[in-house]
Amino acid sequence: MNIVLIGFMGTGKSAVGQALAEMLHARFLDTDAELEREAGKHVAEIFAERGESAFRSSETLLLQRLANEKKPLVLSTGGGTPLRADNVRLLRKIGPIIWLTAPPATILGRVRRNLSQRPLLASHGDDPLARVQRLLKERTPYYAQVADYEFDTSNFATSSAVASYILTMLRNPVVV
Ligand code: S3P
Protein backbone atom coordinates (compact mmCIF):
# COMPACT_ATOMS: atom_id res chain seq x y z
CA MET A 1 0.00 0.00 0.00
CA ASN A 2 1.23 3.52 -0.81
CA ILE A 3 0.36 6.45 1.45
CA VAL A 4 0.75 10.18 0.83
CA LEU A 5 0.92 12.64 3.74
CA ILE A 6 0.07 16.29 3.21
CA GLY A 7 -0.37 19.18 5.62
CA PHE A 8 1.09 22.34 7.04
CA MET A 9 4.64 22.57 8.40
CA GLY A 10 4.96 21.08 11.87
CA THR A 11 1.97 18.76 11.65
CA GLY A 12 4.18 15.66 11.91
CA LYS A 13 4.34 14.48 8.29
CA SER A 14 7.95 13.27 8.42
CA ALA A 15 7.78 11.54 11.81
CA VAL A 16 4.43 9.91 11.11
CA GLY A 17 5.57 8.96 7.60
CA GLN A 18 8.63 7.21 8.98
CA ALA A 19 6.52 5.30 11.50
CA LEU A 20 4.04 4.29 8.78
CA ALA A 21 6.83 3.11 6.48
CA GLU A 22 8.30 0.93 9.24
CA MET A 23 4.90 -0.60 9.97
CA LEU A 24 4.25 -1.28 6.28
CA HIS A 25 7.84 -2.31 5.44
CA ALA A 26 7.64 0.32 2.72
CA ARG A 27 10.14 2.87 1.48
CA PHE A 28 9.87 6.26 3.17
CA LEU A 29 10.57 9.42 1.23
CA ASP A 30 10.28 13.01 2.38
CA THR A 31 10.15 15.38 -0.62
CA ASP A 32 12.05 18.16 1.20
CA ALA A 33 14.81 15.78 2.30
CA GLU A 34 15.07 14.30 -1.20
CA LEU A 35 15.26 17.73 -2.86
CA GLU A 36 17.88 18.80 -0.32
CA ARG A 37 19.88 15.65 -1.05
CA GLU A 38 19.69 16.22 -4.80
CA ALA A 39 20.62 19.91 -4.58
CA GLY A 40 23.20 19.44 -1.81
CA LYS A 41 21.55 22.41 -0.06
CA HIS A 42 18.95 23.12 2.60
CA VAL A 43 15.45 24.12 1.47
CA ALA A 44 16.05 27.60 2.90
CA GLU A 45 19.14 27.97 0.67
CA ILE A 46 17.27 26.71 -2.40
CA PHE A 47 14.54 29.29 -1.73
CA ALA A 48 17.12 32.05 -1.24
CA GLU A 49 19.23 31.19 -4.29
CA ARG A 50 16.67 29.98 -6.84
CA GLY A 51 13.36 31.29 -5.49
CA GLU A 52 10.16 29.60 -4.40
CA SER A 53 8.90 28.95 -7.91
CA ALA A 54 12.05 26.99 -8.90
CA PHE A 55 11.69 24.95 -5.68
CA ARG A 56 8.05 24.22 -6.58
CA SER A 57 9.06 23.07 -10.06
CA SER A 58 11.61 20.63 -8.62
CA GLU A 59 8.87 19.28 -6.32
CA THR A 60 6.72 18.58 -9.40
CA LEU A 61 9.59 16.85 -11.25
CA LEU A 62 10.24 14.66 -8.21
CA LEU A 63 6.56 13.70 -7.93
CA GLN A 64 6.52 12.79 -11.63
CA ARG A 65 9.33 10.32 -11.00
CA LEU A 66 7.71 8.91 -7.86
CA ALA A 67 4.33 8.47 -9.54
CA ASN A 68 5.91 5.94 -11.88
CA GLU A 69 7.61 3.85 -9.20
CA LYS A 70 6.27 0.41 -8.43
CA LYS A 71 7.66 -0.26 -4.92
CA PRO A 72 5.46 0.47 -1.85
CA LEU A 73 6.04 4.04 -0.77
CA VAL A 74 5.10 6.31 2.12
CA LEU A 75 5.54 9.86 0.90
CA SER A 76 5.74 12.89 3.14
CA THR A 77 5.31 16.16 1.20
CA GLY A 78 6.24 19.78 1.79
CA GLY A 79 3.55 22.03 3.25
CA GLY A 80 3.07 23.81 -0.08
CA THR A 81 3.02 20.76 -2.35
CA PRO A 82 -0.81 20.46 -2.71
CA LEU A 83 -1.11 24.09 -3.85
CA ARG A 84 -0.23 23.18 -7.45
CA ALA A 85 -2.83 21.37 -9.53
CA ASP A 86 -0.12 19.30 -11.29
CA ASN A 87 1.14 18.08 -7.93
CA VAL A 88 -2.36 17.13 -6.79
CA ARG A 89 -2.87 15.00 -9.90
CA LEU A 90 0.45 13.22 -9.25
CA LEU A 91 -0.21 12.75 -5.52
CA ARG A 92 -3.57 11.15 -6.33
CA LYS A 93 -1.80 8.78 -8.69
CA ILE A 94 0.61 7.73 -5.91
CA GLY A 95 -1.92 6.77 -3.23
CA PRO A 96 -4.56 7.74 -0.67
CA ILE A 97 -3.94 11.26 0.61
CA ILE A 98 -3.85 11.76 4.37
CA TRP A 99 -4.02 15.31 5.68
CA LEU A 100 -2.32 15.86 9.03
CA THR A 101 -3.43 18.87 11.05
CA ALA A 102 -2.63 20.55 14.37
CA PRO A 103 -3.73 23.80 16.04
CA PRO A 104 -1.63 26.89 15.14
CA ALA A 105 -0.04 27.16 18.62
CA THR A 106 1.02 23.49 18.49
CA ILE A 107 2.48 24.02 15.02
CA LEU A 108 4.46 27.02 16.18
CA GLY A 109 5.70 25.14 19.25
CA ARG A 110 7.00 22.38 16.98
CA VAL A 111 8.71 24.59 14.37
CA ARG A 112 9.90 27.39 16.65
CA ARG A 113 13.35 25.88 17.24
CA ASN A 114 14.26 25.92 13.57
CA LEU A 115 12.33 28.86 12.16
CA SER A 116 15.37 29.83 10.08
CA GLN A 117 14.96 26.58 8.14
CA ARG A 118 11.36 27.53 7.23
CA PRO A 119 11.64 30.28 4.63
CA LEU A 120 7.91 30.99 4.66
CA LEU A 121 7.81 31.53 8.43
CA ALA A 122 11.20 33.15 9.00
CA SER A 123 12.32 36.73 8.45
CA HIS A 124 8.90 38.29 7.98
CA GLY A 125 7.91 41.35 9.94
CA ASP A 126 4.73 39.96 11.45
CA ASP A 127 4.75 37.69 14.47
CA PRO A 128 5.22 33.99 13.68
CA LEU A 129 1.89 32.89 15.20
CA ALA A 130 -0.01 35.40 13.05
CA ARG A 131 1.91 34.18 10.02
CA VAL A 132 1.07 30.53 10.77
CA GLN A 133 -2.59 31.47 11.23
CA ARG A 134 -2.69 33.45 7.98
CA LEU A 135 -0.98 30.78 5.88
CA LEU A 136 -3.15 28.06 7.43
CA LYS A 137 -6.27 30.00 6.52
CA GLU A 138 -5.06 30.41 2.93
CA ARG A 139 -4.09 26.76 2.57
CA THR A 140 -6.82 24.89 4.41
CA PRO A 141 -9.17 24.88 1.37
CA TYR A 142 -6.42 23.31 -0.77
CA TYR A 143 -5.64 20.60 1.78
CA ALA A 144 -9.33 19.90 2.41
CA GLN A 145 -10.06 19.59 -1.28
CA VAL A 146 -7.44 16.92 -1.99
CA ALA A 147 -7.52 14.90 1.25
CA ASP A 148 -9.10 11.48 1.51
CA TYR A 149 -8.70 11.48 5.32
CA GLU A 150 -7.86 14.08 7.96
CA PHE A 151 -6.12 13.46 11.32
CA ASP A 152 -5.32 15.96 14.05
CA THR A 153 -1.89 14.84 15.30
CA SER A 154 -2.16 16.88 18.50
CA ASN A 155 -4.66 14.30 19.80
CA PHE A 156 -1.94 11.61 19.94
CA ALA A 157 0.99 11.11 22.31
CA THR A 158 3.44 9.77 19.71
CA SER A 159 4.00 9.57 15.95
CA SER A 160 3.63 5.78 16.15
CA ALA A 161 0.20 6.21 17.74
CA VAL A 162 -0.87 8.45 14.83
CA ALA A 163 0.54 5.94 12.34
CA SER A 164 -1.27 2.97 13.95
CA TYR A 165 -4.52 4.91 13.94
CA ILE A 166 -4.11 5.84 10.27
CA LEU A 167 -3.46 2.21 9.32
CA THR A 168 -6.51 1.04 11.25
CA MET A 169 -8.64 3.63 9.46
CA LEU A 170 -7.29 2.71 6.03
CA ARG A 171 -7.83 -0.99 6.64
CA ASN A 172 -11.31 -0.60 8.13
CA PRO A 173 -12.84 2.42 6.41
CA VAL A 174 -16.06 3.63 7.99
CA VAL A 175 -18.79 3.76 5.37
CA VAL A 176 -21.56 6.25 6.17
C1 S3P B 1 6.88 24.75 2.80
C2 S3P B 1 7.04 23.73 3.72
C3 S3P B 1 8.33 23.07 3.94
C4 S3P B 1 9.23 23.20 2.70
C5 S3P B 1 9.32 24.63 2.29
C6 S3P B 1 7.97 25.23 1.93
C7 S3P B 1 5.55 25.36 2.65
O1 S3P B 1 8.11 21.70 4.19
O2 S3P B 1 8.75 22.43 1.64
O3 S3P B 1 9.91 25.33 3.34
O4 S3P B 1 5.29 26.01 1.63
O5 S3P B 1 4.70 25.17 3.56
P1 S3P B 1 7.53 21.09 5.58
O6 S3P B 1 6.05 21.21 5.53
O7 S3P B 1 7.98 19.67 5.53
O8 S3P B 1 8.15 21.86 6.68
mmCIF file of N, CA and C and ligand atoms in Angstrom, residues 7-10 13-14 30-32 43-44 47 52 55-56 59 76-81 83 111 117-120 135 139 143, ligand 1:
data_model
loop_
_atom_site.group_PDB
_atom_site.id
_atom_site.type_symbol
_atom_site.label_atom_id
_atom_site.label_comp_id
_atom_site.label_asym_id
_atom_site.label_seq_id
_atom_site.Cartn_x
_atom_site.Cartn_y
_atom_site.Cartn_z
ATOM 1 N N GLY A 7 0.000 18.358 4.473
ATOM 2 C CA GLY A 7 -0.375 19.184 5.619
ATOM 3 C C GLY A 7 0.644 20.281 5.841
ATOM 4 N N PHE A 8 0.270 21.170 6.746
ATOM 5 C CA PHE A 8 1.090 22.342 7.042
ATOM 6 C C PHE A 8 2.399 21.918 7.714
ATOM 7 N N MET A 9 3.390 22.806 7.665
ATOM 8 C CA MET A 9 4.644 22.573 8.400
ATOM 9 C C MET A 9 4.332 22.251 9.857
ATOM 10 N N GLY A 10 5.098 21.354 10.439
ATOM 11 C CA GLY A 10 4.958 21.077 11.872
ATOM 12 C C GLY A 10 3.751 20.238 12.248
ATOM 13 N N LYS A 13 4.309 15.324 9.490
ATOM 14 C CA LYS A 13 4.336 14.478 8.286
ATOM 15 C C LYS A 13 5.557 13.563 8.230
ATOM 16 N N SER A 14 6.742 14.101 8.542
ATOM 17 C CA SER A 14 7.954 13.274 8.419
ATOM 18 C C SER A 14 7.991 12.179 9.475
ATOM 19 N N ASP A 30 10.745 11.673 2.014
ATOM 20 C CA ASP A 30 10.284 13.011 2.383
ATOM 21 C C ASP A 30 10.722 13.935 1.236
ATOM 22 N N THR A 31 9.783 14.608 0.586
ATOM 23 C CA THR A 31 10.151 15.376 -0.621
ATOM 24 C C THR A 31 11.199 16.454 -0.297
ATOM 25 N N ASP A 32 11.056 17.127 0.857
ATOM 26 C CA ASP A 32 12.054 18.161 1.199
ATOM 27 C C ASP A 32 13.441 17.542 1.325
ATOM 28 N N VAL A 43 16.590 23.478 2.145
ATOM 29 C CA VAL A 43 15.445 24.116 1.469
ATOM 30 C C VAL A 43 15.558 25.639 1.552
ATOM 31 N N ALA A 44 15.953 26.149 2.726
ATOM 32 C CA ALA A 44 16.053 27.604 2.901
ATOM 33 C C ALA A 44 17.052 28.198 1.903
ATOM 34 N N PHE A 47 15.471 28.163 -1.626
ATOM 35 C CA PHE A 47 14.536 29.292 -1.731
ATOM 36 C C PHE A 47 15.310 30.593 -1.970
ATOM 37 N N GLU A 52 11.192 30.583 -4.737
ATOM 38 C CA GLU A 52 10.160 29.595 -4.395
ATOM 39 C C GLU A 52 9.646 28.873 -5.638
ATOM 40 N N PHE A 55 11.835 26.051 -6.645
ATOM 41 C CA PHE A 55 11.685 24.952 -5.680
ATOM 42 C C PHE A 55 10.418 24.157 -5.996
ATOM 43 N N ARG A 56 9.332 24.880 -6.277
ATOM 44 C CA ARG A 56 8.051 24.219 -6.579
ATOM 45 C C ARG A 56 8.163 23.366 -7.848
ATOM 46 N N GLU A 59 9.816 20.182 -7.017
ATOM 47 C CA GLU A 59 8.869 19.277 -6.323
ATOM 48 C C GLU A 59 8.056 18.500 -7.365
ATOM 49 N N SER A 76 6.065 11.704 2.353
ATOM 50 C CA SER A 76 5.738 12.890 3.136
ATOM 51 C C SER A 76 6.085 14.106 2.278
ATOM 52 N N THR A 77 5.138 15.036 2.135
ATOM 53 C CA THR A 77 5.308 16.157 1.200
ATOM 54 C C THR A 77 5.597 17.462 1.939
ATOM 55 N N GLY A 78 6.046 18.452 1.206
ATOM 56 C CA GLY A 78 6.236 19.781 1.788
ATOM 57 C C GLY A 78 4.874 20.442 2.000
ATOM 58 N N GLY A 79 4.826 21.391 2.923
ATOM 59 C CA GLY A 79 3.548 22.028 3.252
ATOM 60 C C GLY A 79 2.872 22.706 2.071
ATOM 61 N N GLY A 80 3.662 23.098 1.053
ATOM 62 C CA GLY A 80 3.067 23.812 -0.081
ATOM 63 C C GLY A 80 2.785 22.915 -1.275
ATOM 64 N N THR A 81 3.144 21.648 -1.186
ATOM 65 C CA THR A 81 3.016 20.759 -2.350
ATOM 66 C C THR A 81 1.594 20.716 -2.935
ATOM 67 N N LEU A 83 -0.586 22.839 -3.312
ATOM 68 C CA LEU A 83 -1.107 24.094 -3.848
ATOM 69 C C LEU A 83 -1.088 24.114 -5.381
ATOM 70 N N VAL A 111 7.745 24.081 15.364
ATOM 71 C CA VAL A 111 8.713 24.587 14.370
ATOM 72 C C VAL A 111 9.583 25.725 14.921
ATOM 73 N N GLN A 117 15.016 27.581 9.202
ATOM 74 C CA GLN A 117 14.955 26.578 8.136
ATOM 75 C C GLN A 117 13.609 26.603 7.408
ATOM 76 N N ARG A 118 12.694 27.471 7.846
ATOM 77 C CA ARG A 118 11.359 27.533 7.231
ATOM 78 C C ARG A 118 11.205 28.884 6.559
ATOM 79 N N PRO A 119 11.606 28.962 5.285
ATOM 80 C CA PRO A 119 11.640 30.275 4.630
ATOM 81 C C PRO A 119 10.312 31.012 4.657
ATOM 82 N N LEU A 120 9.195 30.295 4.701
ATOM 83 C CA LEU A 120 7.911 30.994 4.662
ATOM 84 C C LEU A 120 7.482 31.510 6.034
ATOM 85 N N LEU A 135 -1.277 31.788 6.910
ATOM 86 C CA LEU A 135 -0.981 30.777 5.879
ATOM 87 C C LEU A 135 -1.928 29.587 5.979
ATOM 88 N N ARG A 139 -4.350 28.096 3.126
ATOM 89 C CA ARG A 139 -4.092 26.765 2.570
ATOM 90 C C ARG A 139 -5.132 25.713 2.897
ATOM 91 N N TYR A 143 -5.830 21.893 1.117
ATOM 92 C CA TYR A 143 -5.638 20.601 1.783
ATOM 93 C C TYR A 143 -6.969 19.833 1.827
HETATM 94 C C1 S3P B 1 6.882 24.745 2.804
HETATM 95 C C2 S3P B 1 7.040 23.733 3.721
HETATM 96 C C3 S3P B 1 8.331 23.067 3.936
HETATM 97 C C4 S3P B 1 9.226 23.198 2.701
HETATM 98 C C5 S3P B 1 9.325 24.632 2.286
HETATM 99 C C6 S3P B 1 7.974 25.229 1.925
HETATM 100 C C7 S3P B 1 5.545 25.357 2.654
HETATM 101 O O1 S3P B 1 8.108 21.696 4.187
HETATM 102 O O2 S3P B 1 8.750 22.428 1.642
HETATM 103 O O3 S3P B 1 9.909 25.327 3.339
HETATM 104 O O4 S3P B 1 5.287 26.012 1.625
HETATM 105 O O5 S3P B 1 4.696 25.168 3.556
HETATM 106 P P1 S3P B 1 7.530 21.094 5.582
HETATM 107 O O6 S3P B 1 6.046 21.210 5.531
HETATM 108 O O7 S3P B 1 7.975 19.671 5.527
HETATM 109 O O8 S3P B 1 8.152 21.858 6.677
#
